[in-house]
Tab-separated table of C-alpha atoms and ligand atoms in Angstrom:
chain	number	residue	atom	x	y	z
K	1	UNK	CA	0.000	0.000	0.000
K	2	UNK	CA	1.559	3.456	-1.377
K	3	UNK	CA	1.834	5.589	2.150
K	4	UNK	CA	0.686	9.314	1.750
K	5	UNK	CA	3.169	11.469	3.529
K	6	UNK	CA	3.623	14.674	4.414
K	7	UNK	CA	7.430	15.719	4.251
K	8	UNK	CA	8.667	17.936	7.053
K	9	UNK	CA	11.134	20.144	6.380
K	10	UNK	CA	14.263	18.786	8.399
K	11	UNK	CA	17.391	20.163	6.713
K	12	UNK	CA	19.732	21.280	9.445
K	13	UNK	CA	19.650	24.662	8.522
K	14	UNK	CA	15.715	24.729	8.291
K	15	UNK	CA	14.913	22.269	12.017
K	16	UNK	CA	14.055	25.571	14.229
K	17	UNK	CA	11.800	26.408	11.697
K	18	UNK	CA	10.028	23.066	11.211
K	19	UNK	CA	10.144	22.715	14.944
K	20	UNK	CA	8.390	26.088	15.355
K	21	UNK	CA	5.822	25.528	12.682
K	22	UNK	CA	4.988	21.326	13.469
K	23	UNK	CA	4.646	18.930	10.924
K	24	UNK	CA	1.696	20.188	8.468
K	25	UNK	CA	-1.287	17.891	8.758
K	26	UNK	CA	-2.830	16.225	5.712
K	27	UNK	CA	-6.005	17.782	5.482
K	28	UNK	CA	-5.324	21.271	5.312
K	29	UNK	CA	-7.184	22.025	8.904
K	30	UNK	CA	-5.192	24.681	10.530
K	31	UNK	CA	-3.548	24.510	14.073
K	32	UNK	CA	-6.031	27.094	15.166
K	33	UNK	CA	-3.331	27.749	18.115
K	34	UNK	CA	-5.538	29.455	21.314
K	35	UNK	CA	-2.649	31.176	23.079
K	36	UNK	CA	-1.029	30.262	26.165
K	37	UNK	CA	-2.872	32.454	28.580
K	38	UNK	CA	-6.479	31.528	27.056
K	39	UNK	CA	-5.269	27.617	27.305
K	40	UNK	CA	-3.656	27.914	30.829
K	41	UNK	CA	-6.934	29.883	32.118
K	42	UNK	CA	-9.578	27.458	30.069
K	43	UNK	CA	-10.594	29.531	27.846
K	44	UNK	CA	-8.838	28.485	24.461
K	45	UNK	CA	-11.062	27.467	21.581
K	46	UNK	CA	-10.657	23.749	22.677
K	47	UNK	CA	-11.221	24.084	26.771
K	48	UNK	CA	-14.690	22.599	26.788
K	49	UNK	CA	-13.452	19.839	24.312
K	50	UNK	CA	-12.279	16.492	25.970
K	51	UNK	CA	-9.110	14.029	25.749
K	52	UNK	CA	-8.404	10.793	26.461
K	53	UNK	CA	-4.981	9.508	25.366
K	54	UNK	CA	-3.642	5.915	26.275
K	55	UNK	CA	0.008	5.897	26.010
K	56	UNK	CA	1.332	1.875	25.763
K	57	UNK	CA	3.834	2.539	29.001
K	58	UNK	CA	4.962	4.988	30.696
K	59	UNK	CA	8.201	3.800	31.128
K	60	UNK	CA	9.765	4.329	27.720
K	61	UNK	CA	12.076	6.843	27.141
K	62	UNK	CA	10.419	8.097	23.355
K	63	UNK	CA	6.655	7.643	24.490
K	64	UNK	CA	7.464	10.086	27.435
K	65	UNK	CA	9.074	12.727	24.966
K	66	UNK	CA	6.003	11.978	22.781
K	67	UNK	CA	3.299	12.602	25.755
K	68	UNK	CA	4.638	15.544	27.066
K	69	UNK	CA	5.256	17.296	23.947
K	70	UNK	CA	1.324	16.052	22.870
K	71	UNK	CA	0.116	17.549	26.239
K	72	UNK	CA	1.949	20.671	25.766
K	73	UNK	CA	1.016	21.545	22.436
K	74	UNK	CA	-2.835	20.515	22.907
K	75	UNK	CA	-2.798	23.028	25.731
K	76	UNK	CA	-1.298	25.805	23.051
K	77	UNK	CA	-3.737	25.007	20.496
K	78	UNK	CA	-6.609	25.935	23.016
K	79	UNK	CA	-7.423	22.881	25.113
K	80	UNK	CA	-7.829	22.797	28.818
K	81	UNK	CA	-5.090	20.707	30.540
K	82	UNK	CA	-7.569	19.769	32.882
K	83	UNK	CA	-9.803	17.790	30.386
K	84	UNK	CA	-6.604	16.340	29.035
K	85	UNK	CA	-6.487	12.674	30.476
K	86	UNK	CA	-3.348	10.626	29.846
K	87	UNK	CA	-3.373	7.110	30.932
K	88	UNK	CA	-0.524	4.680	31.343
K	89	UNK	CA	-1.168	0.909	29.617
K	90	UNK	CA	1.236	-0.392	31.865
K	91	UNK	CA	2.346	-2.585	28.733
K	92	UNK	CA	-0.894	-4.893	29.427
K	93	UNK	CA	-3.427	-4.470	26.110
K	94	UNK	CA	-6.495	-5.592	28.989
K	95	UNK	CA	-5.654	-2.419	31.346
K	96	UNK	CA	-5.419	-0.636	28.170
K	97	UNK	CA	-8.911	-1.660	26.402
K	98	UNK	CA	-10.225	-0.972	30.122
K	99	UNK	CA	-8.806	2.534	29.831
K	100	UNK	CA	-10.645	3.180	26.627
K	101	UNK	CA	-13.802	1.941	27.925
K	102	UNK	CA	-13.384	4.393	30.426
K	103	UNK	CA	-13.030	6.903	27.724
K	104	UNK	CA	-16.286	6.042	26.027
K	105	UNK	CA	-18.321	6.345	29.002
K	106	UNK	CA	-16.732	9.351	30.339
K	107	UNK	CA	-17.772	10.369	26.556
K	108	UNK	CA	-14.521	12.367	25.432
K	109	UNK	CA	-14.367	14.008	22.455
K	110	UNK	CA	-11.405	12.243	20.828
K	111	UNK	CA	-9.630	9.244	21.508
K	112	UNK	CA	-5.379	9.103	21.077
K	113	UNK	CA	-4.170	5.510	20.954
K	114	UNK	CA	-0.636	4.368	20.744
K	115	UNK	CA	-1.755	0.557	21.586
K	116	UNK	CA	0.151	-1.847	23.807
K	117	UNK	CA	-0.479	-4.499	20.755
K	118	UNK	CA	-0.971	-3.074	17.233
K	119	UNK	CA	-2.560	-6.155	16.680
K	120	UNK	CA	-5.504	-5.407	18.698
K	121	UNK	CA	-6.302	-2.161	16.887
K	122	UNK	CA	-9.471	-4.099	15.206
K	123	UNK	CA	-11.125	-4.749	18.246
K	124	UNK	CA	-10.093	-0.723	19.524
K	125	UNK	CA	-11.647	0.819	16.918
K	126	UNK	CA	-14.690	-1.391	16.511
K	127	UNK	CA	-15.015	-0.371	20.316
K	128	UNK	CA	-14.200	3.391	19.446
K	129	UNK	CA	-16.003	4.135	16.378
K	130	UNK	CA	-19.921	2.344	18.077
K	131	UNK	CA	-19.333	5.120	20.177
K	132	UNK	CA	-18.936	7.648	17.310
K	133	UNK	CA	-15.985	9.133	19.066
K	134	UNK	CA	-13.027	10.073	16.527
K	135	UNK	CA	-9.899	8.062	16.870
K	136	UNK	CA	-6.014	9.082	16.208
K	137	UNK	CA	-3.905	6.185	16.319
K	138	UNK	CA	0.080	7.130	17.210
K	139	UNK	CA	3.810	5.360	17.413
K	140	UNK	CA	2.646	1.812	16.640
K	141	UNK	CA	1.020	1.324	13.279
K	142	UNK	CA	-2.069	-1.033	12.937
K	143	UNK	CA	-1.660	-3.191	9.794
K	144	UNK	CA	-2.742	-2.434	5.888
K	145	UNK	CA	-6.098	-4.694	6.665
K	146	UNK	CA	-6.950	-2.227	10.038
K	147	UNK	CA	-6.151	0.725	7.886
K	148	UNK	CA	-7.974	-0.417	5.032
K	149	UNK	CA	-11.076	-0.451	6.854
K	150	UNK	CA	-10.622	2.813	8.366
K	151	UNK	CA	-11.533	4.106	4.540
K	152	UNK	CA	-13.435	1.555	3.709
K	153	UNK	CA	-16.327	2.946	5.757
K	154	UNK	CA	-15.382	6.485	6.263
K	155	UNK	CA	-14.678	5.936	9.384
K	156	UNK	CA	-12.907	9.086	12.018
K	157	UNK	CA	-9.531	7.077	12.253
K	158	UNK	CA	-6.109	7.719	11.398
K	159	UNK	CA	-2.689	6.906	12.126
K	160	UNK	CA	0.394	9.444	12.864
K	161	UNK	CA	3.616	8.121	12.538
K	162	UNK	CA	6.662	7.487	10.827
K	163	UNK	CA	7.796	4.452	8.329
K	164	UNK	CA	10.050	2.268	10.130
K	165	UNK	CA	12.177	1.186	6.996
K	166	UNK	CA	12.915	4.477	6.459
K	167	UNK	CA	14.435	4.454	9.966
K	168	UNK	CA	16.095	1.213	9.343
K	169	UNK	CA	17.557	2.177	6.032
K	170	UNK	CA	19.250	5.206	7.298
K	171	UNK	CA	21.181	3.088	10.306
K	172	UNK	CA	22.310	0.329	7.607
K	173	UNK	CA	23.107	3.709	5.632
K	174	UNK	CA	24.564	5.404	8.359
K	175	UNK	CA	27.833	2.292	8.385
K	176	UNK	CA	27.992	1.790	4.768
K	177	UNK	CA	28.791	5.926	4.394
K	178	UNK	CA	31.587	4.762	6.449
K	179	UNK	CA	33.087	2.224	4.117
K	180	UNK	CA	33.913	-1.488	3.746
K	181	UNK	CA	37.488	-0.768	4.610
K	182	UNK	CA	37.079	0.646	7.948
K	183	UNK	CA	34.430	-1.419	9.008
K	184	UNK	CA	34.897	-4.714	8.147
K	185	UNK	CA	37.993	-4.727	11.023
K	186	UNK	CA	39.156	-8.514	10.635
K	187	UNK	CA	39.526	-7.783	6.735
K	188	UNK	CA	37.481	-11.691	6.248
K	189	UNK	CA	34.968	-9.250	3.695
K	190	UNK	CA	31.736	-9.630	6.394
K	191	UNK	CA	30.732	-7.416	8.236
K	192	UNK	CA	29.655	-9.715	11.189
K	193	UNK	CA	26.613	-7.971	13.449
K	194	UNK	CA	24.604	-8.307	16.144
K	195	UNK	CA	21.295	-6.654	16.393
K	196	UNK	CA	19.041	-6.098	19.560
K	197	UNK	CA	15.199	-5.975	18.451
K	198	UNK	CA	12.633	-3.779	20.292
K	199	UNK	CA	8.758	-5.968	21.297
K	200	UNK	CA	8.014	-8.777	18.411
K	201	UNK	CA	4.945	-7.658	17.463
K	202	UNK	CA	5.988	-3.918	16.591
K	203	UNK	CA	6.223	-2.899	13.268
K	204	UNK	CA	9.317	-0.460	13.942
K	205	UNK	CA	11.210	-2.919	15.288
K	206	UNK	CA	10.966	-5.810	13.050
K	207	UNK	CA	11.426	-3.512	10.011
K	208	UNK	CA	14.293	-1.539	11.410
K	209	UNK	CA	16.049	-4.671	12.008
K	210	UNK	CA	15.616	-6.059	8.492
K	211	UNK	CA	16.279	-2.489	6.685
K	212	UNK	CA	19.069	-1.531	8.756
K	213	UNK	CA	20.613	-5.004	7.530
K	214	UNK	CA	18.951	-4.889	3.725
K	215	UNK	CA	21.566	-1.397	3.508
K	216	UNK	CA	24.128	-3.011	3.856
K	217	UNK	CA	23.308	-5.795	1.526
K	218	UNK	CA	22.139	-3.342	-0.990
K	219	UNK	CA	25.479	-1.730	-1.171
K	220	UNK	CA	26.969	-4.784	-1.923
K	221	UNK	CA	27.942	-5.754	1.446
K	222	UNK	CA	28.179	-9.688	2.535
K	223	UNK	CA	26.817	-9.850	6.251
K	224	UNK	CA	27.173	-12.286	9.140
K	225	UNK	CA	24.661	-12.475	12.072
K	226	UNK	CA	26.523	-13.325	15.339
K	227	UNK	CA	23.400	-12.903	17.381
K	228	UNK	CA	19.502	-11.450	17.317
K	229	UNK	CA	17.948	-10.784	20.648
K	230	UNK	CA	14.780	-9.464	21.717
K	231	UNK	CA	15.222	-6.219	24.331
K	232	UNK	CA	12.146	-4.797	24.556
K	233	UNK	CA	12.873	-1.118	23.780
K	234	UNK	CA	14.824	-1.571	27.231
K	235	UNK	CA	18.310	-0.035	28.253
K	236	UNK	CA	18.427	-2.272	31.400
K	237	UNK	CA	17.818	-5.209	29.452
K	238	UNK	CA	19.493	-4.296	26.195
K	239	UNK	CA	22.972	-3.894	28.596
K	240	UNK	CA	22.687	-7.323	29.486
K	241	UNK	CA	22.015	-9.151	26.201
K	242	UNK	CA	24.724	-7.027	24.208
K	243	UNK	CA	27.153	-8.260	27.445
K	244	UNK	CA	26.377	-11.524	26.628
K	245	UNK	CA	27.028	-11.232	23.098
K	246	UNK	CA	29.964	-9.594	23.184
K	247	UNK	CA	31.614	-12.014	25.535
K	248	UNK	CA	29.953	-15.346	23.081
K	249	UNK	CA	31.624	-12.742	19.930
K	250	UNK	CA	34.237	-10.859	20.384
K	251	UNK	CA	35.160	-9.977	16.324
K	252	UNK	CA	31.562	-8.877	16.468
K	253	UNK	CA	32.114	-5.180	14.111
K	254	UNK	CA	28.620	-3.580	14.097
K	255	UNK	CA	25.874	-3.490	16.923
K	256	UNK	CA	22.571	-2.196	15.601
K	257	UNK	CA	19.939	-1.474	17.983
K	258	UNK	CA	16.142	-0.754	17.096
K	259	UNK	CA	16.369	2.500	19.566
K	260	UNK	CA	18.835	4.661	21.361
K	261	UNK	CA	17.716	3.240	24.839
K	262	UNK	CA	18.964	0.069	24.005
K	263	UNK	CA	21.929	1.632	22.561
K	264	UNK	CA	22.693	3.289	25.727
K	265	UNK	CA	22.110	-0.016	27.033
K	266	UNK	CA	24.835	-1.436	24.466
K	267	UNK	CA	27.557	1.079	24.826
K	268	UNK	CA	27.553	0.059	28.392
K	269	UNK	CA	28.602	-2.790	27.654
K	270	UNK	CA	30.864	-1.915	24.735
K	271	UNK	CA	32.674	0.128	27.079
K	272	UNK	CA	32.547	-2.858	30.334
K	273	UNK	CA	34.367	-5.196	27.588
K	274	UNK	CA	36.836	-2.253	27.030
K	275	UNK	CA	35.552	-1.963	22.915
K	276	UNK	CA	35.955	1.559	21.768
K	277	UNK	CA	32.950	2.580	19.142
K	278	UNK	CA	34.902	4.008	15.895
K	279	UNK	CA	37.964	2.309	16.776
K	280	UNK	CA	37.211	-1.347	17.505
K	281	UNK	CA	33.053	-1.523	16.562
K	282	UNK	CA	30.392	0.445	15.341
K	283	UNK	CA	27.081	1.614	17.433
K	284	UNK	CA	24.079	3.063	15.841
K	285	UNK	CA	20.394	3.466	17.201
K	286	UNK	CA	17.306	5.353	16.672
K	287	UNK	CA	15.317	8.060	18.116
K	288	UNK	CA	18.082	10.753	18.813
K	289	UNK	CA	17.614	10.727	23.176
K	290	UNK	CA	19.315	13.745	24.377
K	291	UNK	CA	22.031	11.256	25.225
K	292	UNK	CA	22.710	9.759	22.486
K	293	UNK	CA	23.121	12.894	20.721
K	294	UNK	CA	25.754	13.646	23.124
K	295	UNK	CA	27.423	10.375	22.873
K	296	UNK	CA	27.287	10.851	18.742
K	297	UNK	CA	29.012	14.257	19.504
K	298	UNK	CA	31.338	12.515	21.643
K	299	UNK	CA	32.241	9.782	19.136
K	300	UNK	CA	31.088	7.088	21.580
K	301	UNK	CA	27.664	6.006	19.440
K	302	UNK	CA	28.700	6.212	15.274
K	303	UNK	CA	24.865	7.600	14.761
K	304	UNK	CA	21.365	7.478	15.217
K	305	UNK	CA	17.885	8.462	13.695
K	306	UNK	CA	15.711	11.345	14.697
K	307	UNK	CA	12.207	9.936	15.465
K	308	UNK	CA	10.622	13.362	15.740
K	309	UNK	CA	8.701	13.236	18.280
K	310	UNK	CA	7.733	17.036	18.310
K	311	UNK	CA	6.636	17.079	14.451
K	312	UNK	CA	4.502	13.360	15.281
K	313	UNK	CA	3.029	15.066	18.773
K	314	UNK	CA	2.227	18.169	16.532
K	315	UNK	CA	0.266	16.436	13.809
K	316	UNK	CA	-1.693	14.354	16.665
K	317	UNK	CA	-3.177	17.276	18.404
K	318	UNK	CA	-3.529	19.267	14.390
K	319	UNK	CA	-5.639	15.964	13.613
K	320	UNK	CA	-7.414	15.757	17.359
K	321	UNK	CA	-8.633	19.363	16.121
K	322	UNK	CA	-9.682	18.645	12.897
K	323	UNK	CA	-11.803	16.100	14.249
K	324	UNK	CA	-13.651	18.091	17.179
K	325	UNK	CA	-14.811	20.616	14.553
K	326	UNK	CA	-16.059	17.963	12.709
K	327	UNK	CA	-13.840	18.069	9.644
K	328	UNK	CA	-11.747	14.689	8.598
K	329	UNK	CA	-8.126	13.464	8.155
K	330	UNK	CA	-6.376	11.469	6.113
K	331	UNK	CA	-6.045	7.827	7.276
K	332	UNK	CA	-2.310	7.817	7.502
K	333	UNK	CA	-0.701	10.843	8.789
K	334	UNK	CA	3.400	10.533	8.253
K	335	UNK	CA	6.597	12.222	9.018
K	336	UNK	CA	10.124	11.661	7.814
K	337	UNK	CA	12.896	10.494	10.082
K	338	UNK	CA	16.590	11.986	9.623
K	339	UNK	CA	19.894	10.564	9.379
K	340	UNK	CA	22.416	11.212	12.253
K	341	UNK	CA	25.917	11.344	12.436
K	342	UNK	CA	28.428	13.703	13.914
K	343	UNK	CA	28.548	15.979	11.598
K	344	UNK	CA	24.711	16.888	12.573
K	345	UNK	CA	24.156	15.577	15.805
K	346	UNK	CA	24.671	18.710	17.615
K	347	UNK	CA	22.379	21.096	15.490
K	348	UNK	CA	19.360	18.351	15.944
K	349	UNK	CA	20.554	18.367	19.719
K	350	UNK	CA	20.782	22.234	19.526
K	351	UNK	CA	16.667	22.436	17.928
K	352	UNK	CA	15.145	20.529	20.378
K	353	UNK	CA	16.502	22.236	23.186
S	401	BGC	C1	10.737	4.167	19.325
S	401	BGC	C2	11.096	3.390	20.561
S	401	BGC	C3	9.878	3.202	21.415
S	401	BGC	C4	8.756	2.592	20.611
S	401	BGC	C5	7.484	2.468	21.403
S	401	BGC	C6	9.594	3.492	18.603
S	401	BGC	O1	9.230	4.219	17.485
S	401	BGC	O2	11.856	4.243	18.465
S	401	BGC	O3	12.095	4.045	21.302
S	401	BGC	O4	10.210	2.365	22.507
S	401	BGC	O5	8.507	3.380	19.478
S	401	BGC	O6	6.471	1.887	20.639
């Protein structure tokens, strides 16, 4: 299925801008912003209009970015932060479905999903939609048959996110710019790997871990995987399996994480085995954390991806709007990642402060 997408403008030079602005939303509805002082006092266009948003977990380092920034800028655009509800899944899809019931009967204007399992998003918006309530999907991407449906009967959902092979091609791109030579360090003409996955069932994660992998292929690169585990999205976790690893594989060359916690996680490790990334291995993950943009800077991670989570929380609340005044969205609402190295890393780090 072709993706509609709406480019944001994320040259270097242009970031401030495109952070200022948001990601434009796909049907054309404006922002509408309310002012701070009208949204802090309750009286922005939106302060009688309710939201319930059920974020998978708490606990993960992009989803917070992603909630706060959501909150922030709904309360800009004119909604009251009081009738702004943001509920934690806990990881559990039944505490989850209970929170949107919750929802329904509390009868909030618009629902904001990023579901503990995509693949439950049938059941979610058959749940949603009875209720007539208008549905924004976010982070985790329900599959082509859920979307399909969504336009199929005209129905008030849509999805904002990014494409996750875009994500994984630039981290496969991100070692080949570096060159056979340098990275294939025992000269055998491999470049042996070992990649840490984020939850099974998520889209991002199993196609950043077989894009990230198809770059280097595509660039004529023969590949070896030493090892493939499953860490969750988790630094904690992550630490321990890339210990592991690196202990079973020592002429391991490139780690490739699905995100920069579990790159964090890595170089940990990298670091306990007394490995220097850009010396002795490579190191790349996704998201662009505060920290890992330091670490790029500092030449301990080679490079990540920016998952922007201020253009993604921008387009949710631009389509939350468009919905309370009754207008539609597109089904898929999408935003472009970016490539980062050091070259970049601190003018990304720079636009987000
Ligand atoms: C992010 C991860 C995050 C996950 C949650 C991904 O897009 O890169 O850091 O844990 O979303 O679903």
């Amino acid at each position: 299925m072709k993706k509609k997408k709406i480019l944001c403008v994320l040259t270097a030079a242009a970031m401030s801008i495109a952070m200022l602005a948001g990601c434009g939303n796909s049907s054309g509805g404006s922002s509408d912003a309310g002012g701070d002082t009208a949204a802090a006092s309750g009286s922005g266009e939106y302060a009688d209009k309710k939201v319930g948003v059920c974020i998978y977990q708490f606990a993960d380092n992009f989803m917070t970015l992603f909630r706060t920034e959501l909150e922030n800028d709904l309360v800009s655009k004119g909604f009251s932060k009081d009738n702004i509800t943001i509920v934690d899944g806990a990881n559990d899809q039944a505490t989850q479905t209970n929170q949107i019931q919750n929802f329904i009967t509390q009868g909030v204007d618009v629902i904001i999903v990023n579901p503990v399992n995509s693949s439950s998003a049938a059941a979610i918006t058959d749940l949603v939609t009875a209720a007539n309530i208008p549905l924004v999907y976010i982070n985790r991407e329900p599959d082509a048959d859920e979307e399909k449906r969504w336009a199929d009967n005209n129905w008030n959902v849509t999805y904002v996110g990014c494409d996750a092979r875009q994500s994984g091609t630039m981290q496969g791109e991100i070692i080949v710019d570096l060159g056979k030579e340098t990275v294939d360090l025992n000269g055998d003409g491999k470049i042996q790997y070992i990649m840490i996955e984020g939850a099974p069932e998520n889209v991002d994660a199993q196609y950043r871990t077989e894009f990230s992998v198809k770059a280097l292929q595509d660039a004529g690169w023969e590949v070896d995987c030493l090892d493939d585990q499953v860490g969750n999205w988790d630094q904690a976790t992550a630490q321990q399996l890339v210990a592991n690893s690196l202990s079973a594989h020592p002429d391991t060359e490139v780690v490739f994480c699905n995100n920069d916690a579990m790159a964090l996680g890595a170089l940990q490790s990298i670091e306990a085995a007394g490995r220097t990334v850009g010396k002795d291995i490579y190191l790349v993950g996704v998201d662009a954390l505060t920290e890992a943009l330091e670490d790029v800077i500092a030449g301990k991670m080679t490079g990540t991806v920016f998952n922007d989570h201020i253009a993604q929380s921008h387009s949710t609340s631009d389509a939350a709007i468009n919905y309370v005044k009754g207008s539609t969205n597109e089904h898929y609402i999408g935003c472009d990642y970016v490539k980062v190295k050091s070259d970049n890393a601190q003018s990304i780090l720079d636009s987000l402060k």
